[in-house]
Structure formats: C-alpha cells, structure tokens
CSV table of C-alpha atoms in Angstrom, one decimal:
chain,number,residue,atom,x,y,z
A,1,UNK,CA,-32.5,6.7,-23.2
A,2,UNK,CA,-29.4,5.1,-21.9
A,3,UNK,CA,-29.2,1.3,-21.7
A,4,UNK,CA,-27.1,-0.4,-19.0
A,5,UNK,CA,-26.1,-4.1,-19.4
A,6,UNK,CA,-24.3,-6.1,-16.8
A,7,UNK,CA,-21.6,-8.3,-18.2
A,8,UNK,CA,-19.9,-9.5,-15.0
A,9,UNK,CA,-21.3,-9.9,-11.5
A,10,UNK,CA,-21.4,-12.3,-8.5
A,11,UNK,CA,-24.7,-13.7,-9.7
A,12,UNK,CA,-26.4,-14.6,-13.0
A,13,UNK,CA,-29.8,-12.9,-13.3
A,14,UNK,CA,-31.0,-14.2,-16.6
A,15,UNK,CA,-31.4,-17.9,-17.6
A,16,UNK,CA,-31.4,-17.0,-21.3
A,17,UNK,CA,-29.3,-17.1,-23.3
A,18,UNK,CA,-27.8,-20.3,-21.9
A,19,UNK,CA,-24.2,-20.3,-20.8
A,20,UNK,CA,-24.0,-16.9,-18.9
A,21,UNK,CA,-21.5,-17.2,-16.1
A,22,UNK,CA,-20.9,-15.3,-12.9
A,23,UNK,CA,-17.7,-14.4,-11.0
A,24,UNK,CA,-16.7,-12.2,-8.1
A,25,UNK,CA,-16.3,-8.9,-9.8
A,26,UNK,CA,-18.2,-6.3,-11.9
A,27,UNK,CA,-18.4,-5.1,-15.5
A,28,UNK,CA,-21.2,-3.2,-17.3
A,29,UNK,CA,-21.8,-1.2,-20.4
A,30,UNK,CA,-23.6,2.1,-20.8
A,31,UNK,CA,-24.4,2.4,-24.4
A,32,UNK,CA,-20.9,2.5,-26.0
A,33,UNK,CA,-18.9,2.9,-22.8
A,34,UNK,CA,-17.5,-0.1,-20.9
A,35,UNK,CA,-17.3,0.3,-17.1
A,36,UNK,CA,-15.0,-2.1,-15.4
A,37,UNK,CA,-14.0,-5.5,-16.9
A,38,UNK,CA,-14.6,-8.1,-14.3
A,39,UNK,CA,-12.0,-10.5,-12.8
A,40,UNK,CA,-11.2,-12.6,-15.9
A,41,UNK,CA,-12.2,-12.6,-19.5
A,42,UNK,CA,-15.7,-13.7,-18.6
A,43,UNK,CA,-17.2,-10.3,-19.3
A,44,UNK,CA,-16.3,-10.5,-22.9
A,45,UNK,CA,-17.6,-14.1,-23.1
A,46,UNK,CA,-20.9,-13.1,-21.6
A,47,UNK,CA,-21.2,-10.1,-24.0
A,48,UNK,CA,-20.7,-12.5,-26.9
A,49,UNK,CA,-23.4,-14.8,-25.6
A,50,UNK,CA,-25.7,-11.8,-25.1
A,51,UNK,CA,-25.0,-10.9,-28.8
A,52,UNK,CA,-23.9,-7.4,-27.9
A,53,UNK,CA,-20.5,-5.8,-28.8
A,54,UNK,CA,-17.3,-7.1,-27.3
A,55,UNK,CA,-15.3,-4.1,-28.4
A,56,UNK,CA,-15.4,-0.7,-26.8
A,57,UNK,CA,-13.3,2.4,-27.6
A,58,UNK,CA,-14.0,4.0,-24.2
A,59,UNK,CA,-13.3,2.1,-21.0
A,60,UNK,CA,-13.6,3.4,-17.5
A,61,UNK,CA,-12.1,1.7,-14.5
A,62,UNK,CA,-13.8,2.2,-11.2
A,63,UNK,CA,-10.7,1.5,-9.1
A,64,UNK,CA,-7.5,-0.6,-9.2
A,65,UNK,CA,-8.7,-3.9,-7.7
A,66,UNK,CA,-8.3,-7.2,-9.6
A,67,UNK,CA,-12.1,-8.1,-9.6
A,68,UNK,CA,-12.8,-4.9,-11.6
A,69,UNK,CA,-9.7,-4.8,-13.9
A,70,UNK,CA,-8.7,-8.4,-14.4
A,71,UNK,CA,-10.5,-8.7,-17.7
A,72,UNK,CA,-9.1,-5.5,-19.2
A,73,UNK,CA,-6.7,-7.4,-21.5
A,74,UNK,CA,-9.6,-9.0,-23.4
A,75,UNK,CA,-10.9,-5.6,-24.4
A,76,UNK,CA,-7.7,-3.7,-25.2
A,77,UNK,CA,-7.6,-4.5,-28.9
A,78,UNK,CA,-10.5,-2.2,-29.5
A,79,UNK,CA,-9.8,0.4,-26.8
A,80,UNK,CA,-8.9,3.9,-27.6
A,81,UNK,CA,-9.0,5.5,-24.1
A,82,UNK,CA,-8.8,3.9,-20.7
A,83,UNK,CA,-9.9,6.3,-17.9
A,84,UNK,CA,-8.7,5.8,-14.3
A,85,UNK,CA,-7.7,7.7,-11.2
A,86,UNK,CA,-3.9,7.8,-11.0
A,87,UNK,CA,-3.9,5.7,-7.8
A,88,UNK,CA,-5.6,2.8,-9.6
A,89,UNK,CA,-2.2,1.7,-10.7
A,90,UNK,CA,-0.7,1.5,-7.2
A,91,UNK,CA,0.4,-1.8,-5.6
A,92,UNK,CA,-2.6,-2.8,-3.5
A,93,UNK,CA,-2.6,-5.5,-0.9
A,94,UNK,CA,-5.0,-7.3,1.4
A,95,UNK,CA,-3.3,-8.9,4.4
A,96,UNK,CA,-0.1,-9.2,2.3
A,97,UNK,CA,-1.8,-10.7,-0.8
A,98,UNK,CA,-1.7,-8.6,-4.0
A,99,UNK,CA,-5.2,-7.5,-5.1
A,100,UNK,CA,-4.3,-4.8,-7.6
A,101,UNK,CA,-4.5,-4.6,-11.3
A,102,UNK,CA,-3.1,-7.7,-13.1
A,103,UNK,CA,-2.0,-5.8,-16.2
A,104,UNK,CA,1.0,-3.5,-15.9
A,105,UNK,CA,0.4,0.1,-16.9
A,106,UNK,CA,3.0,-0.2,-19.7
A,107,UNK,CA,1.0,-2.9,-21.3
A,108,UNK,CA,-2.2,-0.9,-21.2
A,109,UNK,CA,-0.4,2.2,-22.6
A,110,UNK,CA,0.9,0.1,-25.5
A,111,UNK,CA,-2.6,-0.5,-26.6
A,112,UNK,CA,-4.6,2.6,-25.6
A,113,UNK,CA,-4.4,6.1,-24.3
A,114,UNK,CA,-4.4,6.0,-20.5
A,115,UNK,CA,-6.3,9.0,-19.2
A,116,UNK,CA,-5.6,9.5,-15.5
A,117,UNK,CA,-7.9,12.0,-13.8
A,118,UNK,CA,-8.9,13.1,-10.3
A,119,UNK,CA,-11.6,15.5,-11.5
A,120,UNK,CA,-14.8,14.4,-13.2
A,121,UNK,CA,-14.5,13.9,-17.0
A,122,UNK,CA,-17.2,13.5,-19.7
A,123,UNK,CA,-16.2,10.3,-21.5
A,124,UNK,CA,-19.3,10.2,-23.8
A,125,UNK,CA,-22.1,12.7,-24.2
A,126,UNK,CA,-23.8,13.0,-20.8
A,127,UNK,CA,-21.7,10.1,-19.3
A,128,UNK,CA,-19.3,11.2,-16.6
A,129,UNK,CA,-16.5,9.4,-14.9
A,130,UNK,CA,-16.7,11.0,-11.5
A,131,UNK,CA,-13.0,10.9,-10.5
A,132,UNK,CA,-12.0,11.3,-6.8
A,133,UNK,CA,-15.1,11.6,-4.6
A,134,UNK,CA,-15.1,14.0,-1.7
A,135,UNK,CA,-15.9,12.2,1.5
A,136,UNK,CA,-18.2,13.9,4.0
A,137,UNK,CA,-20.0,10.7,5.0
A,138,UNK,CA,-18.5,7.4,6.0
A,139,UNK,CA,-16.6,5.5,3.3
A,140,UNK,CA,-15.6,1.9,2.8
A,141,UNK,CA,-11.8,1.6,2.6
A,142,UNK,CA,-10.2,-1.9,2.3
A,143,UNK,CA,-6.7,-3.3,2.3
A,144,UNK,CA,-3.3,-1.7,2.1
A,145,UNK,CA,-1.2,0.1,-0.4
A,146,UNK,CA,2.5,0.4,-1.0
A,147,UNK,CA,3.6,4.0,-1.0
A,148,UNK,CA,6.3,5.6,-3.2
A,149,UNK,CA,8.6,5.2,-0.2
A,150,UNK,CA,8.0,1.5,-0.2
A,151,UNK,CA,6.1,1.6,3.1
A,152,UNK,CA,2.8,-0.2,3.5
A,153,UNK,CA,-0.1,1.9,4.7
A,154,UNK,CA,-3.9,1.6,4.9
A,155,UNK,CA,-5.5,2.1,1.5
A,156,UNK,CA,-8.4,4.6,1.5
A,157,UNK,CA,-9.1,3.6,-2.1
A,158,UNK,CA,-9.1,7.2,-3.2
A,159,UNK,CA,-9.1,5.9,-6.8
A,160,UNK,CA,-12.7,4.7,-6.4
A,161,UNK,CA,-15.0,6.4,-8.9
A,162,UNK,CA,-18.4,5.8,-10.4
A,163,UNK,CA,-20.2,6.7,-13.6
A,164,UNK,CA,-22.9,9.3,-13.6
A,165,UNK,CA,-25.4,9.3,-16.5
A,166,UNK,CA,-27.3,12.6,-16.9
A,167,UNK,CA,-30.8,12.3,-18.4
A,168,UNK,CA,-33.9,14.4,-18.8
A,169,UNK,CA,-35.3,12.5,-15.8
A,170,UNK,CA,-32.4,12.8,-13.4
A,171,UNK,CA,-29.0,11.2,-13.0
A,172,UNK,CA,-28.4,7.4,-13.0
A,173,UNK,CA,-25.4,6.4,-10.9
A,174,UNK,CA,-23.5,3.2,-11.9
A,175,UNK,CA,-21.1,2.1,-9.2
A,176,UNK,CA,-18.3,-0.5,-9.3
A,177,UNK,CA,-17.6,-1.0,-5.6
A,178,UNK,CA,-18.4,2.4,-4.1
A,179,UNK,CA,-15.5,2.3,-1.6
A,180,UNK,CA,-16.0,6.1,-1.5
A,181,UNK,CA,-19.4,5.5,0.2
A,182,UNK,CA,-22.8,5.6,-1.4
A,183,UNK,CA,-23.8,8.9,0.2
A,184,UNK,CA,-20.6,10.7,-0.8
A,185,UNK,CA,-20.9,9.3,-4.3
A,186,UNK,CA,-24.5,10.3,-4.8
A,187,UNK,CA,-23.8,13.9,-3.7
A,188,UNK,CA,-20.7,14.2,-5.9
A,189,UNK,CA,-22.7,12.9,-8.9
A,190,UNK,CA,-25.3,15.5,-8.3
A,191,UNK,CA,-22.7,18.2,-8.1
A,192,UNK,CA,-21.1,17.1,-11.4
A,193,UNK,CA,-24.4,16.6,-13.4
A,194,UNK,CA,-26.5,19.3,-11.7
A,195,UNK,CA,-29.4,16.9,-11.4
A,196,UNK,CA,-30.7,14.6,-8.7
A,197,UNK,CA,-29.7,11.0,-8.6
A,198,UNK,CA,-32.8,9.0,-9.4
A,199,UNK,CA,-31.3,5.6,-10.0
A,200,UNK,CA,-28.4,3.6,-8.4
A,201,UNK,CA,-27.0,0.4,-10.1
A,202,UNK,CA,-24.1,-1.8,-9.2
A,203,UNK,CA,-21.8,-2.4,-6.3
A,204,UNK,CA,-22.4,-0.4,-3.1
A,205,UNK,CA,-20.0,-2.2,-0.7
A,206,UNK,CA,-22.7,-2.3,2.0
A,207,UNK,CA,-21.2,-5.7,2.8
A,208,UNK,CA,-18.7,-3.8,5.0
A,209,UNK,CA,-21.4,-2.2,7.1
A,210,UNK,CA,-23.6,-3.5,10.0
A,211,UNK,CA,-27.4,-3.5,9.8
A,212,UNK,CA,-27.7,-0.1,11.6
A,213,UNK,CA,-25.3,1.6,9.3
A,214,UNK,CA,-27.1,0.1,6.2
A,215,UNK,CA,-30.4,1.4,7.5
A,216,UNK,CA,-28.9,4.8,8.0
A,217,UNK,CA,-27.9,4.8,4.3
A,218,UNK,CA,-31.3,3.6,3.3
A,219,UNK,CA,-33.0,6.4,5.3
A,220,UNK,CA,-30.7,9.0,3.8
A,221,UNK,CA,-31.8,7.8,0.3
A,222,UNK,CA,-35.5,8.1,1.1
A,223,UNK,CA,-37.7,9.9,-1.4
A,224,UNK,CA,-34.9,10.1,-3.9
A,225,UNK,CA,-34.8,6.9,-5.9
A,226,UNK,CA,-37.0,5.6,-8.7
A,227,UNK,CA,-34.6,2.7,-9.3
A,228,UNK,CA,-32.3,0.8,-7.0
A,229,UNK,CA,-30.5,-2.2,-8.5
A,230,UNK,CA,-27.6,-3.1,-6.2
A,231,UNK,CA,-25.2,-6.0,-7.0
A,232,UNK,CA,-21.7,-7.3,-6.5
A,233,UNK,CA,-20.4,-6.2,-3.1
A,234,UNK,CA,-23.7,-5.1,-1.6
A,235,UNK,CA,-24.0,-8.3,0.3
A,236,UNK,CA,-27.1,-10.4,1.2
A,237,UNK,CA,-27.9,-8.3,4.3
A,238,UNK,CA,-27.7,-5.0,2.4
A,239,UNK,CA,-29.8,-6.4,-0.4
A,240,UNK,CA,-32.5,-7.6,2.1
A,241,UNK,CA,-32.7,-4.3,3.9
A,242,UNK,CA,-32.7,-2.2,0.6
A,243,UNK,CA,-35.4,-4.5,-0.9
A,244,UNK,CA,-37.6,-4.0,2.1
A,245,UNK,CA,-37.0,-0.3,2.4
A,246,UNK,CA,-37.5,0.4,-1.3
A,247,UNK,CA,-40.2,-2.1,-2.4
A,248,UNK,CA,-41.2,-0.1,-5.5
A,249,UNK,CA,-37.8,1.0,-6.6
A,250,UNK,CA,-35.8,-2.2,-5.9
A,251,UNK,CA,-34.8,-4.4,-8.8
A,252,UNK,CA,-32.7,-7.6,-8.5
A,253,UNK,CA,-30.0,-7.7,-11.2
A,254,UNK,CA,-26.9,-9.7,-12.2
A,255,UNK,CA,-25.2,-11.0,-15.3
A,256,UNK,CA,-27.4,-10.6,-18.3
A,257,UNK,CA,-29.6,-7.8,-16.8
A,258,UNK,CA,-30.6,-5.0,-19.2
A,259,UNK,CA,-31.8,-1.7,-17.7
A,260,UNK,CA,-33.3,0.9,-19.9
A,261,UNK,CA,-33.7,4.2,-18.1
C-alpha cells in the first residue's frame, strides 16, 4: 500500500502542522523514494515539519528544470543514487534566462551515483522511473536548450519522466511536470507496468493548453481513473475542468498532502 506525500508544490494543502510553505515547484515521496526536490531547500524543511524522513537514498529527477531540481543539494548527504535522463543536465533556457539544474553534475557525482537512463528502470520494488516517454499524442515542450555545437534550439524536454507505482489495484502515476504529455505518459506507464493507470498525481502541465485541448485530455481519461490529484503546473483552468469532469475521482492536493493508495 504505497504512501505518497507532497513536500513541495505551488500551494499548501494542509493547515497542520503549522509552518508548511509553498513554492513554485514540486517534490514528493513514494515510501522510501524521493521524486524531485522543489526549487529551494523548502522540501526538506516541510518534511521536517511533517515529521517524516529528510534523508533518501534513492532520488529520481523528473527533468532538468530548476523548480524540480533546485533543492537537490539539501538531500545529497543521504543520497546513494540519483536517477535522471541524460538530457536533464543540458543547459536549458527560457527566453535567454537559464532555467536548468542549479547544481553541476560534478557536484552531484561527488555525493552520489548518477544513474542516467532513457529506458524505464525499477528504482525500488514496484516503483519505476519511466525514462524517455514515446510521444504519440501532443506534448508540452517549453524553452530552449544549448546543443553540443553551442547552438540554441527549441527544447522538447525529452528528459521528462514520471514515476509509475505498480499495485494490485492498478498503476499510480506520479508526474513532475508531464512535459511529455499526460496521454503519452499514461500509455507508457501502462506498457512498463503491464497494468492500467488508475491514479494520477502531480504536475500535468495543462496550464499550457487551451480549454478545448484540456477537455480532450479529460475525455481520453474517461472510465480509467479512481484518483485524480493534479497540482503544480496543472493551472486553475485545468483544475476546474478536471474537477468538474471527474467529481468522484478528483482530489485537491498540495504541500502536506498524504495519499495512501
């Protein structure tokens, strides 16, 4: 029975314990695995206030943007393995401003084993870092990236990955930003785990879509989900549409939320 706890998000969901704080970014735990680290060290501070561990040996990075990797330094003392797509360490820009990982790869490698992977990998029993997601449906690219030749080109964020948690009651999908597109990520998770996705938690990047496109995604998810708990980059329009479309499955979450599947 996996337990997911949200340590960093754009909103605080729980009023107790006092002192929980939000920031633009995402971090969550699945049992003993840390998924993303937020923008600053706030995820570790929130974990301490929630009286849950602040040290994790297995850390998975969803992609190489600062709001998901900026807090990594606060967790490195206890880290044994840091999992990421190789492109997560690229120089990423948004209109000329650096939005990539604050920590250099050499610093991370000095503290932990950096495991780069494009294929799905089991990081803990029944918990899979999905690796590079095939993209049959629309995706959500953002920004630019500096190539090996020094040229700047659009960033398709191929490093975007999510966590898939396989259970006896289906797969739970934990997303960081879902730049790969929610439909693509759901199908890839099902291919990796061999079971239907029944729960979706975390950032869905629906903030990049118009209402019609969001409704298309919601219709595609029909009759599939028992739990839908979007956060971070879903956006108020996406949250409103999903809450209306999935009145029984929808759950509002944020910093402090605990979800037991």
